[in-house]
PDB file of N, CA and C in Angstrom:
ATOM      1  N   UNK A   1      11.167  18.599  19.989  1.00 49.00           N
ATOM      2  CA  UNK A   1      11.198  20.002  20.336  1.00 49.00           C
ATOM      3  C   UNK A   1       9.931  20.667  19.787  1.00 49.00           C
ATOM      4  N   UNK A   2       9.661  21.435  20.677  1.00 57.00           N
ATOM      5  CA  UNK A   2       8.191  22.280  20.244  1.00 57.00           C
ATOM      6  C   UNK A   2       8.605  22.934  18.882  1.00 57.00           C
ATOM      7  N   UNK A   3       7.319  23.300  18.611  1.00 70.00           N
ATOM      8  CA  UNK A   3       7.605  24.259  17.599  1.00 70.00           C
ATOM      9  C   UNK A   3       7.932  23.566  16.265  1.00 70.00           C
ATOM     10  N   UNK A   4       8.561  22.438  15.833  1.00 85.00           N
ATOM     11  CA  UNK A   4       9.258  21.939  14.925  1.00 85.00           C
ATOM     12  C   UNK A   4       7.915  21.481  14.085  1.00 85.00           C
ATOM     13  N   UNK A   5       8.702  22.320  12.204  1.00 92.00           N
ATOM     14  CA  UNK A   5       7.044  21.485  11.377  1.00 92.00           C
ATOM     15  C   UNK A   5       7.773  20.781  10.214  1.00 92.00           C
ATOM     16  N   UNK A   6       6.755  19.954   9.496  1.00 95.00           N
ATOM     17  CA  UNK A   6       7.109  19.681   8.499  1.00 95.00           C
ATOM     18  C   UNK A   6       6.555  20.747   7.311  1.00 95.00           C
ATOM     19  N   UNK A   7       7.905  20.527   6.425  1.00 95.00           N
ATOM     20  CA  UNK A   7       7.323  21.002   5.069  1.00 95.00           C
ATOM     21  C   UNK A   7       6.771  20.153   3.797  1.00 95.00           C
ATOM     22  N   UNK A   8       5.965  20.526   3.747  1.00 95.00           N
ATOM     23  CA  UNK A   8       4.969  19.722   2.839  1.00 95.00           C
ATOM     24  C   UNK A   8       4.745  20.301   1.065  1.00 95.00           C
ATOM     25  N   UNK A   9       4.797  18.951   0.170  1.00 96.00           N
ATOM     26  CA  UNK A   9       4.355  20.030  -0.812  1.00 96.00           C
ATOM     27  C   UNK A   9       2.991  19.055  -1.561  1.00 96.00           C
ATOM     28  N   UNK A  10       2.298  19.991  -2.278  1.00 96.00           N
ATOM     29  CA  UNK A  10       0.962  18.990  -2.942  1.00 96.00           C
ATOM     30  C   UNK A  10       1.723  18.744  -4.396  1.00 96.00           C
ATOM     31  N   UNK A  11       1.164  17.579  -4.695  1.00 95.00           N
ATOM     32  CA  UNK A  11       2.084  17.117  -6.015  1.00 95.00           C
ATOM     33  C   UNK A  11       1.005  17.588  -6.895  1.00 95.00           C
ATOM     34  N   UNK A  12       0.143  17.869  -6.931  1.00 95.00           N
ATOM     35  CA  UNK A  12      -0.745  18.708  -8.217  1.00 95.00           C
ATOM     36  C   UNK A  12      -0.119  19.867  -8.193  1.00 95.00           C
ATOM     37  N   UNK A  13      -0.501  20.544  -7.267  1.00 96.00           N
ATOM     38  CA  UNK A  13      -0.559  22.101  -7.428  1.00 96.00           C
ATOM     39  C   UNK A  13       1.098  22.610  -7.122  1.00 96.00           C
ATOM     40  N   UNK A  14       1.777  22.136  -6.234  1.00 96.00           N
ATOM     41  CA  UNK A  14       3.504  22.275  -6.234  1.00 96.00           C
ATOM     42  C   UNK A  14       3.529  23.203  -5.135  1.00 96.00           C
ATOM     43  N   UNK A  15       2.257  23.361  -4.250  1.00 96.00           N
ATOM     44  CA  UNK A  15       2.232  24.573  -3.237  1.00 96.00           C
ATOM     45  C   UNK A  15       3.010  23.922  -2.271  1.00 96.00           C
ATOM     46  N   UNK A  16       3.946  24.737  -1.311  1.00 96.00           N
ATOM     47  CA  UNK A  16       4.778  24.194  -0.316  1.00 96.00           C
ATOM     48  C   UNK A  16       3.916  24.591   0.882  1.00 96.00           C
ATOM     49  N   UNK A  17       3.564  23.660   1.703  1.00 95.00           N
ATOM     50  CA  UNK A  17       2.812  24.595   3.041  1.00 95.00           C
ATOM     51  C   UNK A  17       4.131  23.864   4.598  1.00 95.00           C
ATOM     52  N   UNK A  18       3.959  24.756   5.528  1.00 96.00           N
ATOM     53  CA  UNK A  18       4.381  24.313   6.503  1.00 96.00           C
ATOM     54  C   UNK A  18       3.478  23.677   7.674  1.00 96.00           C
ATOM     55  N   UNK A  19       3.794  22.881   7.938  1.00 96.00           N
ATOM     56  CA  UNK A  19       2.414  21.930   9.105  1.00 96.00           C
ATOM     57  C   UNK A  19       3.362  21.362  10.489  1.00 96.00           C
ATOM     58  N   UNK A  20       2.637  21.457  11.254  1.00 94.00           N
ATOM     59  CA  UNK A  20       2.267  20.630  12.480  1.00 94.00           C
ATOM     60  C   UNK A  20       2.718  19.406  12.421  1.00 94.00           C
ATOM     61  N   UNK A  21       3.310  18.415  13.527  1.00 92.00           N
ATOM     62  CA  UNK A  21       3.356  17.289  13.731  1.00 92.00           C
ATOM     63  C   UNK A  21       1.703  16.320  13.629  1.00 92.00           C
ATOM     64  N   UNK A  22       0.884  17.231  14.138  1.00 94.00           N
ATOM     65  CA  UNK A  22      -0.590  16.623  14.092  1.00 94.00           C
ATOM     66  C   UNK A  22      -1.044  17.189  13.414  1.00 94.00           C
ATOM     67  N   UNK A  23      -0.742  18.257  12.258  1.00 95.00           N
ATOM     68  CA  UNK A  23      -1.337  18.488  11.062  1.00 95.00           C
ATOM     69  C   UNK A  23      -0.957  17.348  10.065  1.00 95.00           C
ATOM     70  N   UNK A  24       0.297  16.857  10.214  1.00 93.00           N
ATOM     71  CA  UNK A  24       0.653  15.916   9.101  1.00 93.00           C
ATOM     72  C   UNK A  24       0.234  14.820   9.679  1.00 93.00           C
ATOM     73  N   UNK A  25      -0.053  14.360  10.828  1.00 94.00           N
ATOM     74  CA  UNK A  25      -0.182  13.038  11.299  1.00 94.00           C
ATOM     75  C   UNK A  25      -1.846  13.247  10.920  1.00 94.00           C
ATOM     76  N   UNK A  26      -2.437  14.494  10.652  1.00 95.00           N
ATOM     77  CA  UNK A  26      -4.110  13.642  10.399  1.00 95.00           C
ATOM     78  C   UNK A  26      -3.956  13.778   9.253  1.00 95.00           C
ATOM     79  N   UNK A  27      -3.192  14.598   7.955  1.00 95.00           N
ATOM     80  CA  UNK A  27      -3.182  13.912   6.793  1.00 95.00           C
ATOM     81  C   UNK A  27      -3.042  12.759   5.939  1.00 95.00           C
ATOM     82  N   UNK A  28      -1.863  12.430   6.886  1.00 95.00           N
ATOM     83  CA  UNK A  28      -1.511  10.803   6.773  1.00 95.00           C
ATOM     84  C   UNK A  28      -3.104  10.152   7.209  1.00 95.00           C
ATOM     85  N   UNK A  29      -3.699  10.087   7.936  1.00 96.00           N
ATOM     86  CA  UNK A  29      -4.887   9.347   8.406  1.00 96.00           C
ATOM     87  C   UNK A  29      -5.571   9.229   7.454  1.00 96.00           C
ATOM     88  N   UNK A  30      -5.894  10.335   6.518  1.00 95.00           N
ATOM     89  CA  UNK A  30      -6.566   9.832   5.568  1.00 95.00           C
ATOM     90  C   UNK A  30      -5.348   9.922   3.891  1.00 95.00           C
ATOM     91  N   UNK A  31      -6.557   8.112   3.500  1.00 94.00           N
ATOM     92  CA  UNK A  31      -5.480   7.996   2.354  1.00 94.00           C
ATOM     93  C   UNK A  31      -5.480   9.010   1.030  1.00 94.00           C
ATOM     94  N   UNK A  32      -6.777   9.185   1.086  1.00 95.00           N
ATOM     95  CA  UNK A  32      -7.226  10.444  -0.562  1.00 95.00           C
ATOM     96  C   UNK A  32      -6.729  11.400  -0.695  1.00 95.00           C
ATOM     97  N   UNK A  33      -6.513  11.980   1.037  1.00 94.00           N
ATOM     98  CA  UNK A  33      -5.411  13.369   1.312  1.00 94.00           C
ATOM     99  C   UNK A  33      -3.843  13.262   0.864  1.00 94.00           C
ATOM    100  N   UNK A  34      -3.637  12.294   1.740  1.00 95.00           N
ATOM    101  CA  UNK A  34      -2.519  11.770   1.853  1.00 95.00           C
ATOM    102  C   UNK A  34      -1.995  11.174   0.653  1.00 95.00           C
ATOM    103  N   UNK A  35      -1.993  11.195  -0.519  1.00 95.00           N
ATOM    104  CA  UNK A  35      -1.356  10.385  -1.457  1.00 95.00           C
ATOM    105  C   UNK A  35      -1.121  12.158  -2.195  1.00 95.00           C
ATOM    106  N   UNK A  36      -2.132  13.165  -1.971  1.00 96.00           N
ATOM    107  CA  UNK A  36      -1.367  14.274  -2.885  1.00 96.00           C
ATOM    108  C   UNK A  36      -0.364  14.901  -2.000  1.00 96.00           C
ATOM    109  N   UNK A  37       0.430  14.681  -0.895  1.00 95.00           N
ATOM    110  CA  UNK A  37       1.564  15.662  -0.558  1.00 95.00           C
ATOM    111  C   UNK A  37       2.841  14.486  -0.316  1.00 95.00           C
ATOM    112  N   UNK A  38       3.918  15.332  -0.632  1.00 95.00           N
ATOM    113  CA  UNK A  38       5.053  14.487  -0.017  1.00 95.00           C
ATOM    114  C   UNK A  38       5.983  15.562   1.020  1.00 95.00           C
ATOM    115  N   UNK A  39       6.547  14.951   1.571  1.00 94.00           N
ATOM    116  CA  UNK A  39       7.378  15.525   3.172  1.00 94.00           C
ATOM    117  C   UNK A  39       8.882  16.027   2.189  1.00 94.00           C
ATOM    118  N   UNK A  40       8.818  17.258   2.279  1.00 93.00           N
ATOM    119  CA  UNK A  40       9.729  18.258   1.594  1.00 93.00           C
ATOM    120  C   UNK A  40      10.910  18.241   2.496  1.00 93.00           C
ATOM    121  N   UNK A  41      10.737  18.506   4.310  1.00 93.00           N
ATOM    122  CA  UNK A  41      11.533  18.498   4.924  1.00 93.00           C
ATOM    123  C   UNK A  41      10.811  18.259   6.310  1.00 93.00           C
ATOM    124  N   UNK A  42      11.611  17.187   7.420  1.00 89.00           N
ATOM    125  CA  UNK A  42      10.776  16.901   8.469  1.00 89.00           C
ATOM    126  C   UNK A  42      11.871  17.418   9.704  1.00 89.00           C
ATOM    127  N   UNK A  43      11.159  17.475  10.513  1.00 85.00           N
ATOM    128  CA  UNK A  43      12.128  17.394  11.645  1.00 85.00           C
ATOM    129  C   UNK A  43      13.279  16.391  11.894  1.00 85.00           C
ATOM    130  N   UNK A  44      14.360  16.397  12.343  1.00 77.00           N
ATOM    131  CA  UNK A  44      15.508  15.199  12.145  1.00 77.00           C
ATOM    132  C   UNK A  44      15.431  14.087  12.853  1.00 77.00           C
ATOM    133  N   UNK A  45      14.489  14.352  13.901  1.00 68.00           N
ATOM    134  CA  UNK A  45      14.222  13.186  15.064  1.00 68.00           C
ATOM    135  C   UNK A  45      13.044  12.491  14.168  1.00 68.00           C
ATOM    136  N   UNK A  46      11.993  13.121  13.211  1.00 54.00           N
ATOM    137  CA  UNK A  46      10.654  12.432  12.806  1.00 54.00           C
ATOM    138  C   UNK A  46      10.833  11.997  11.543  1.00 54.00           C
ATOM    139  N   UNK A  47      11.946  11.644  11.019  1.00 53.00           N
ATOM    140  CA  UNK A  47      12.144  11.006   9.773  1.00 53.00           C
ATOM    141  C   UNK A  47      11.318   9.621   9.702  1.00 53.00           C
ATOM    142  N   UNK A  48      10.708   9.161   8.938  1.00 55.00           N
ATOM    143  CA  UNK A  48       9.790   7.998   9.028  1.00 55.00           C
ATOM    144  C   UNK A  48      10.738   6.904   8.106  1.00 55.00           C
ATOM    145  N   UNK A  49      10.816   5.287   8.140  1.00 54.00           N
ATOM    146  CA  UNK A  49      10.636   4.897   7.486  1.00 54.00           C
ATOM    147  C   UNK A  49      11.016   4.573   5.848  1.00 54.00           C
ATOM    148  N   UNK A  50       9.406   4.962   5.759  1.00 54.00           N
ATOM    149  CA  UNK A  50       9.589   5.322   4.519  1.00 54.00           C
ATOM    150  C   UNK A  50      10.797   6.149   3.222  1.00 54.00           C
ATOM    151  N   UNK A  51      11.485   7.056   4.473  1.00 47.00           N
ATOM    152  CA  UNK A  51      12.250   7.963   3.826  1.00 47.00           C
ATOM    153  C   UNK A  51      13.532   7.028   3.313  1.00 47.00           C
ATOM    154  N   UNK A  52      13.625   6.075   4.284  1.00 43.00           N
ATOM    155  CA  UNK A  52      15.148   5.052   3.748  1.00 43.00           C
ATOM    156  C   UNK A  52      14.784   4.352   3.002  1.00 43.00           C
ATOM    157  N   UNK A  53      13.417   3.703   2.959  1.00 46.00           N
ATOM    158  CA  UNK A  53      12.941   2.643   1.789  1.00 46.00           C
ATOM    159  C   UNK A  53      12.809   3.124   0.691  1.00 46.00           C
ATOM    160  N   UNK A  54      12.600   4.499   0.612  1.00 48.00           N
ATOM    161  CA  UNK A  54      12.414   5.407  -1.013  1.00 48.00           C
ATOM    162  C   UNK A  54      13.794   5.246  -1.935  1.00 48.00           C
ATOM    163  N   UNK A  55      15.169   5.251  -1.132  1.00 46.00           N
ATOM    164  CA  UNK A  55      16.114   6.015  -1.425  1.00 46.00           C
ATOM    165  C   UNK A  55      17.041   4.471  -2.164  1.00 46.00           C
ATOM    166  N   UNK A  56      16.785   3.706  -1.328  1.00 45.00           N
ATOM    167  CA  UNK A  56      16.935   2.503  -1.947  1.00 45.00           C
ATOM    168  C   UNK A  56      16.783   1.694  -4.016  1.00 45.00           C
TER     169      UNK A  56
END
């Protein structure tokens, strides 16, 4: 569904931002970016992965 973002937060600074499906997909692209935020809350259809292997 349009419109739908993730919430993001930076693990330094603790800022919560809201993003884009292709805002987060080019963060992920890069790794230097990408290692300071984690996915606060995603859309329910774009859960990755990762999210079940964490919980484990």
């Amino acid at each position: 569904m349009a419109g739908e973002k993730y919430k993001i937060k930076n693990i330094r600074s603790k800022v919560e931002s809201d993003v884009s499906q292709k805002e987060w997909e080019t963060i992920q692209a890069n790794d230097q970016i990408a290692k300071n935020y984690v996915v606060v809350s995603a859309p329910a259809n774009k859960l990755s992965k990762s999210t079940t292997e964490e919980t484990k």
